[in-house]
Short mmCIF file of C-alpha atoms and ligand atoms in Angstrom, two decimals:
data_model
loop_
_atom_site.label_atom_id
_atom_site.label_comp_id
_atom_site.label_asym_id
_atom_site.label_seq_id
_atom_site.Cartn_x
_atom_site.Cartn_y
_atom_site.Cartn_z
CA MET A 7 25.79 24.14 -10.61
CA THR A 8 26.52 22.24 -7.42
CA GLU A 9 30.06 22.28 -6.19
CA THR A 10 31.99 19.05 -6.42
CA ILE A 11 32.53 17.25 -3.14
CA HIS A 12 35.59 15.12 -2.53
CA PRO A 13 34.83 13.15 0.65
CA GLY A 14 37.57 13.32 3.26
CA SER A 15 38.71 11.36 6.30
CA GLY A 16 35.86 12.66 8.51
CA ASP A 17 33.16 11.66 6.05
CA VAL A 18 31.21 8.41 5.95
CA LEU A 19 28.76 6.99 3.43
CA LEU A 20 25.78 5.27 5.07
CA VAL A 21 24.01 2.91 2.67
CA VAL A 22 20.57 2.09 4.04
CA ASP A 23 18.95 -1.34 3.51
CA PRO A 24 20.08 -2.30 -0.02
CA GLN A 25 18.24 -5.61 0.37
CA ASN A 26 16.26 -7.93 -1.88
CA ASP A 27 12.94 -7.32 -0.12
CA PHE A 28 13.14 -3.58 -0.89
CA CYS A 29 13.85 -4.18 -4.58
CA PRO A 30 11.40 -5.10 -7.35
CA GLY A 31 10.11 -8.63 -6.73
CA GLY A 32 10.72 -8.31 -2.98
CA ALA A 33 8.17 -8.44 -0.17
CA LEU A 34 8.22 -4.67 0.47
CA ALA A 35 9.41 -3.55 -2.93
CA VAL A 36 10.33 0.11 -3.29
CA PRO A 37 9.59 1.27 -6.85
CA SER A 38 12.89 1.12 -8.79
CA GLY A 39 14.73 0.33 -5.57
CA ASP A 40 17.39 -1.58 -7.48
CA ALA A 41 18.20 1.55 -9.52
CA VAL A 42 20.22 2.91 -6.59
CA LEU A 43 22.67 0.01 -6.58
CA PRO A 44 25.03 1.08 -9.40
CA MET A 45 25.01 4.58 -7.91
CA VAL A 46 25.88 3.51 -4.38
CA ASN A 47 28.58 1.18 -5.71
CA ARG A 48 30.23 4.12 -7.45
CA LEU A 49 29.71 6.47 -4.52
CA ALA A 50 31.30 3.99 -2.13
CA GLU A 51 34.54 4.18 -4.11
CA CYS A 52 34.71 7.90 -3.33
CA PHE A 53 34.59 7.33 0.44
CA GLU A 54 37.26 6.12 2.82
CA HIS A 55 34.51 4.98 5.22
CA VAL A 56 31.32 3.12 4.34
CA VAL A 57 28.70 1.69 6.71
CA LEU A 58 25.73 -0.45 5.63
CA THR A 59 22.46 -1.09 7.41
CA GLN A 60 20.42 -4.27 7.11
CA ASP A 61 16.78 -4.56 8.17
CA TRP A 62 16.83 -7.83 10.11
CA HIS A 63 13.58 -8.97 11.70
CA PRO A 64 12.77 -12.18 13.56
CA GLY A 65 9.75 -14.07 12.18
CA GLY A 66 6.53 -12.83 13.81
CA HIS A 67 7.93 -9.32 14.22
CA LEU A 68 5.43 -6.86 15.70
CA SER A 69 5.72 -4.57 12.64
CA PHE A 70 4.29 -7.33 10.43
CA ALA A 71 0.56 -7.13 9.63
CA SER A 72 0.52 -10.94 9.83
CA SER A 73 1.28 -10.67 13.57
CA HIS A 74 -2.03 -8.83 14.19
CA LEU A 75 -5.27 -10.72 13.65
CA GLY A 76 -7.68 -8.80 11.45
CA HIS A 77 -5.07 -6.31 10.20
CA LYS A 78 -3.61 -5.87 6.75
CA PRO A 79 -0.42 -4.23 5.49
CA TYR A 80 -0.35 -0.41 5.76
CA ASP A 81 -2.91 -0.35 8.58
CA VAL A 82 -1.68 1.87 11.42
CA ILE A 83 -1.97 0.56 14.98
CA ALA A 84 -1.02 1.84 18.42
CA LEU A 85 1.93 0.10 20.08
CA PRO A 86 3.34 0.98 23.53
CA TYR A 87 5.92 3.28 21.88
CA GLY A 88 3.45 5.00 19.55
CA GLU A 89 1.87 4.57 16.13
CA GLN A 90 3.20 1.82 13.94
CA ILE A 91 2.49 1.17 10.26
CA LEU A 92 2.03 -2.53 9.65
CA TRP A 93 4.17 -3.91 6.85
CA PRO A 94 4.10 -7.07 4.80
CA ASP A 95 6.47 -9.68 6.27
CA HIS A 96 9.92 -8.60 5.09
CA CYS A 97 13.63 -8.96 5.81
CA VAL A 98 13.20 -12.01 8.00
CA GLN A 99 16.57 -13.00 9.46
CA GLU A 100 18.54 -15.30 7.13
CA SER A 101 15.88 -15.22 4.40
CA PHE A 102 16.73 -14.40 0.77
CA GLY A 103 14.68 -11.20 1.15
CA ALA A 104 16.92 -10.01 3.99
CA ALA A 105 20.11 -10.61 2.04
CA PHE A 106 21.89 -7.74 0.32
CA HIS A 107 20.93 -7.48 -3.35
CA ARG A 108 23.49 -9.16 -5.59
CA GLY A 109 23.88 -5.88 -7.47
CA LEU A 110 25.47 -4.36 -4.36
CA HIS A 111 29.23 -4.38 -4.54
CA ILE A 112 30.93 -2.56 -1.67
CA PRO A 113 33.76 -4.80 -0.51
CA ARG A 114 35.27 -2.02 1.63
CA ALA A 115 32.23 -1.51 3.86
CA GLU A 116 33.54 -1.39 7.44
CA LEU A 117 30.40 -2.06 9.45
CA ILE A 118 26.96 -3.57 8.96
CA ILE A 119 24.35 -2.38 11.46
CA ARG A 120 21.45 -4.81 11.77
CA LYS A 121 18.25 -3.25 13.00
CA GLY A 122 14.74 -4.38 13.87
CA HIS A 123 15.95 -7.50 15.63
CA HIS A 124 13.91 -6.84 18.79
CA ARG A 125 10.60 -8.60 18.18
CA ALA A 126 8.48 -5.91 19.84
CA ILE A 127 10.15 -2.75 18.48
CA ASP A 128 10.47 -1.67 14.88
CA SER A 129 13.58 0.24 13.85
CA TYR A 130 13.66 2.61 10.89
CA SER A 131 16.61 4.68 11.99
CA ALA A 132 20.16 3.38 11.93
CA PHE A 133 20.67 5.12 15.31
CA TYR A 134 17.58 4.49 17.45
CA GLU A 135 14.77 1.97 17.38
CA ASN A 136 11.23 3.26 17.01
CA ASP A 137 10.78 3.56 20.79
CA ARG A 138 13.27 6.44 20.28
CA ARG A 139 15.33 5.28 23.28
CA THR A 140 17.00 1.99 22.33
CA PRO A 141 20.27 2.88 20.59
CA THR A 142 21.88 0.73 17.90
CA GLY A 143 25.36 1.92 18.87
CA LEU A 144 26.04 3.63 15.54
CA GLY A 145 26.26 7.11 17.10
CA GLY A 146 29.01 5.98 19.46
CA TYR A 147 30.80 4.08 16.71
CA LEU A 148 30.96 7.09 14.39
CA ARG A 149 31.92 9.49 17.14
CA GLU A 150 34.65 7.25 18.50
CA ARG A 151 36.10 6.97 15.02
CA GLY A 152 36.13 10.73 14.50
CA LEU A 153 33.57 10.69 11.69
CA THR A 154 31.59 13.91 11.64
CA ARG A 155 29.72 14.15 8.35
CA ILE A 156 27.34 11.48 7.12
CA PHE A 157 26.19 11.06 3.53
CA ILE A 158 23.10 8.87 3.25
CA ALA A 159 21.80 6.85 0.30
CA GLY A 160 19.57 3.82 -0.09
CA LEU A 161 16.08 2.56 0.78
CA ALA A 162 13.58 3.70 1.65
CA PHE A 163 13.87 7.49 1.34
CA ASP A 164 10.70 8.17 3.36
CA TYR A 165 11.36 5.69 6.20
CA CYS A 166 14.79 4.37 7.03
CA VAL A 167 16.70 7.10 5.20
CA ARG A 168 14.50 9.82 6.68
CA PHE A 169 14.71 8.66 10.29
CA SER A 170 18.42 7.91 10.05
CA ALA A 171 19.05 11.44 8.77
CA GLU A 172 16.96 13.05 11.54
CA ASP A 173 18.69 11.05 14.26
CA ALA A 174 22.11 11.77 12.83
CA ARG A 175 21.31 15.50 13.08
CA ASN A 176 20.01 15.04 16.63
CA HIS A 177 23.38 13.41 17.43
CA GLY A 178 25.13 16.53 16.14
CA PHE A 179 26.50 15.07 12.91
CA ALA A 180 26.40 17.01 9.66
CA VAL A 181 24.13 15.15 7.25
CA MET A 182 23.75 15.15 3.48
CA VAL A 183 21.11 13.00 1.81
CA ILE A 184 22.03 11.91 -1.72
CA GLU A 185 18.46 12.05 -2.94
CA ASP A 186 18.93 10.60 -6.43
CA ALA A 187 20.65 7.59 -4.83
CA CYS A 188 17.51 6.91 -2.75
CA ARG A 189 14.04 5.63 -3.63
CA GLY A 190 10.87 5.98 -1.53
CA ILE A 191 7.93 3.71 -0.69
CA GLY A 192 5.27 6.47 -0.71
CA VAL A 193 2.58 5.88 1.91
CA GLY A 194 0.20 8.87 1.75
CA ASP A 195 2.39 11.98 1.71
CA SER A 196 5.40 10.27 3.28
CA ILE A 197 7.84 11.44 0.61
CA ALA A 198 6.85 15.11 0.90
CA ALA A 199 6.87 14.76 4.69
CA ALA A 200 10.45 13.48 4.54
CA ARG A 201 11.53 16.49 2.46
CA ARG A 202 9.85 18.90 4.90
CA SER A 203 11.53 17.21 7.82
CA PHE A 204 14.94 17.52 6.15
CA THR A 205 14.42 21.26 5.84
CA ASP A 206 13.40 21.49 9.50
CA HIS A 207 16.38 19.43 10.67
CA ASN A 208 18.99 21.12 8.50
CA VAL A 209 19.65 17.98 6.53
CA GLY A 210 21.51 18.90 3.36
CA SER A 211 20.85 17.54 -0.09
CA VAL A 212 23.40 16.64 -2.74
CA HIS A 213 23.29 14.94 -6.13
CA ALA A 214 25.28 11.78 -6.56
CA GLY A 215 27.00 13.30 -9.56
CA ALA A 216 28.49 16.06 -7.40
CA ILE A 217 30.44 13.54 -5.34
CA ARG A 218 33.72 12.41 -6.88
C1 VGL B 318 11.92 0.07 5.99
C2 VGL B 318 9.69 -0.15 6.41
C3 VGL B 318 9.93 -1.25 7.21
C4 VGL B 318 13.00 0.83 5.28
C5 VGL B 318 12.19 -1.02 6.79
O1 VGL B 318 14.09 0.27 5.06
O2 VGL B 318 12.76 1.99 4.93
N1 VGL B 318 10.66 0.50 5.82
N2 VGL B 318 11.18 -1.68 7.38
ZN1 ZN B 319 11.53 -3.49 8.46
#
């Protein structure tokens, strides 16, 4: 049996991309993505500090397959910063798809980090864009506020949750992924790769039910 965790004043819940486009019916739907919403709503009530992220791309973003003639979604291309999977157009700034799902109810969230707003750089992680050198500012924000342990839930487990967790560890934060409050996209073995990476990076795992 897992021990119960009562989050304290140094803990923060990071809810990754709970947006329409990542839920069933959306442009980049994560299977059962909307199933995490009631869980994250409940979890948020257990935390004094909650931060949300919002994937927020300009139209014509370089991560969109539609921006590359002759390419289709899930093709992988080389960009100046490395390999990039091409996605369907999603989370375009101010679109319905980019809006938070109406099942999300976290009135106390203290900060919303928008990411992916540079046209030529994708951003999975809440901390660094995919060039691995452009910071979002979240690391400084959390540190300055004395928050030391980050619990992560949301979408998608194998992309934005994974890279946010890795970067949080690289920043020296303690990290727990609440795996049953996440859902993955599943491109090849991306979900297994995320789990392996969590082991390598000392990212902890906890069930939502253990947090009260
Ligand atoms: C995401 C792919 C592209 C995510 C965002 O939220 O995991 N994945 N943009
Ligand atoms: Zn995106």
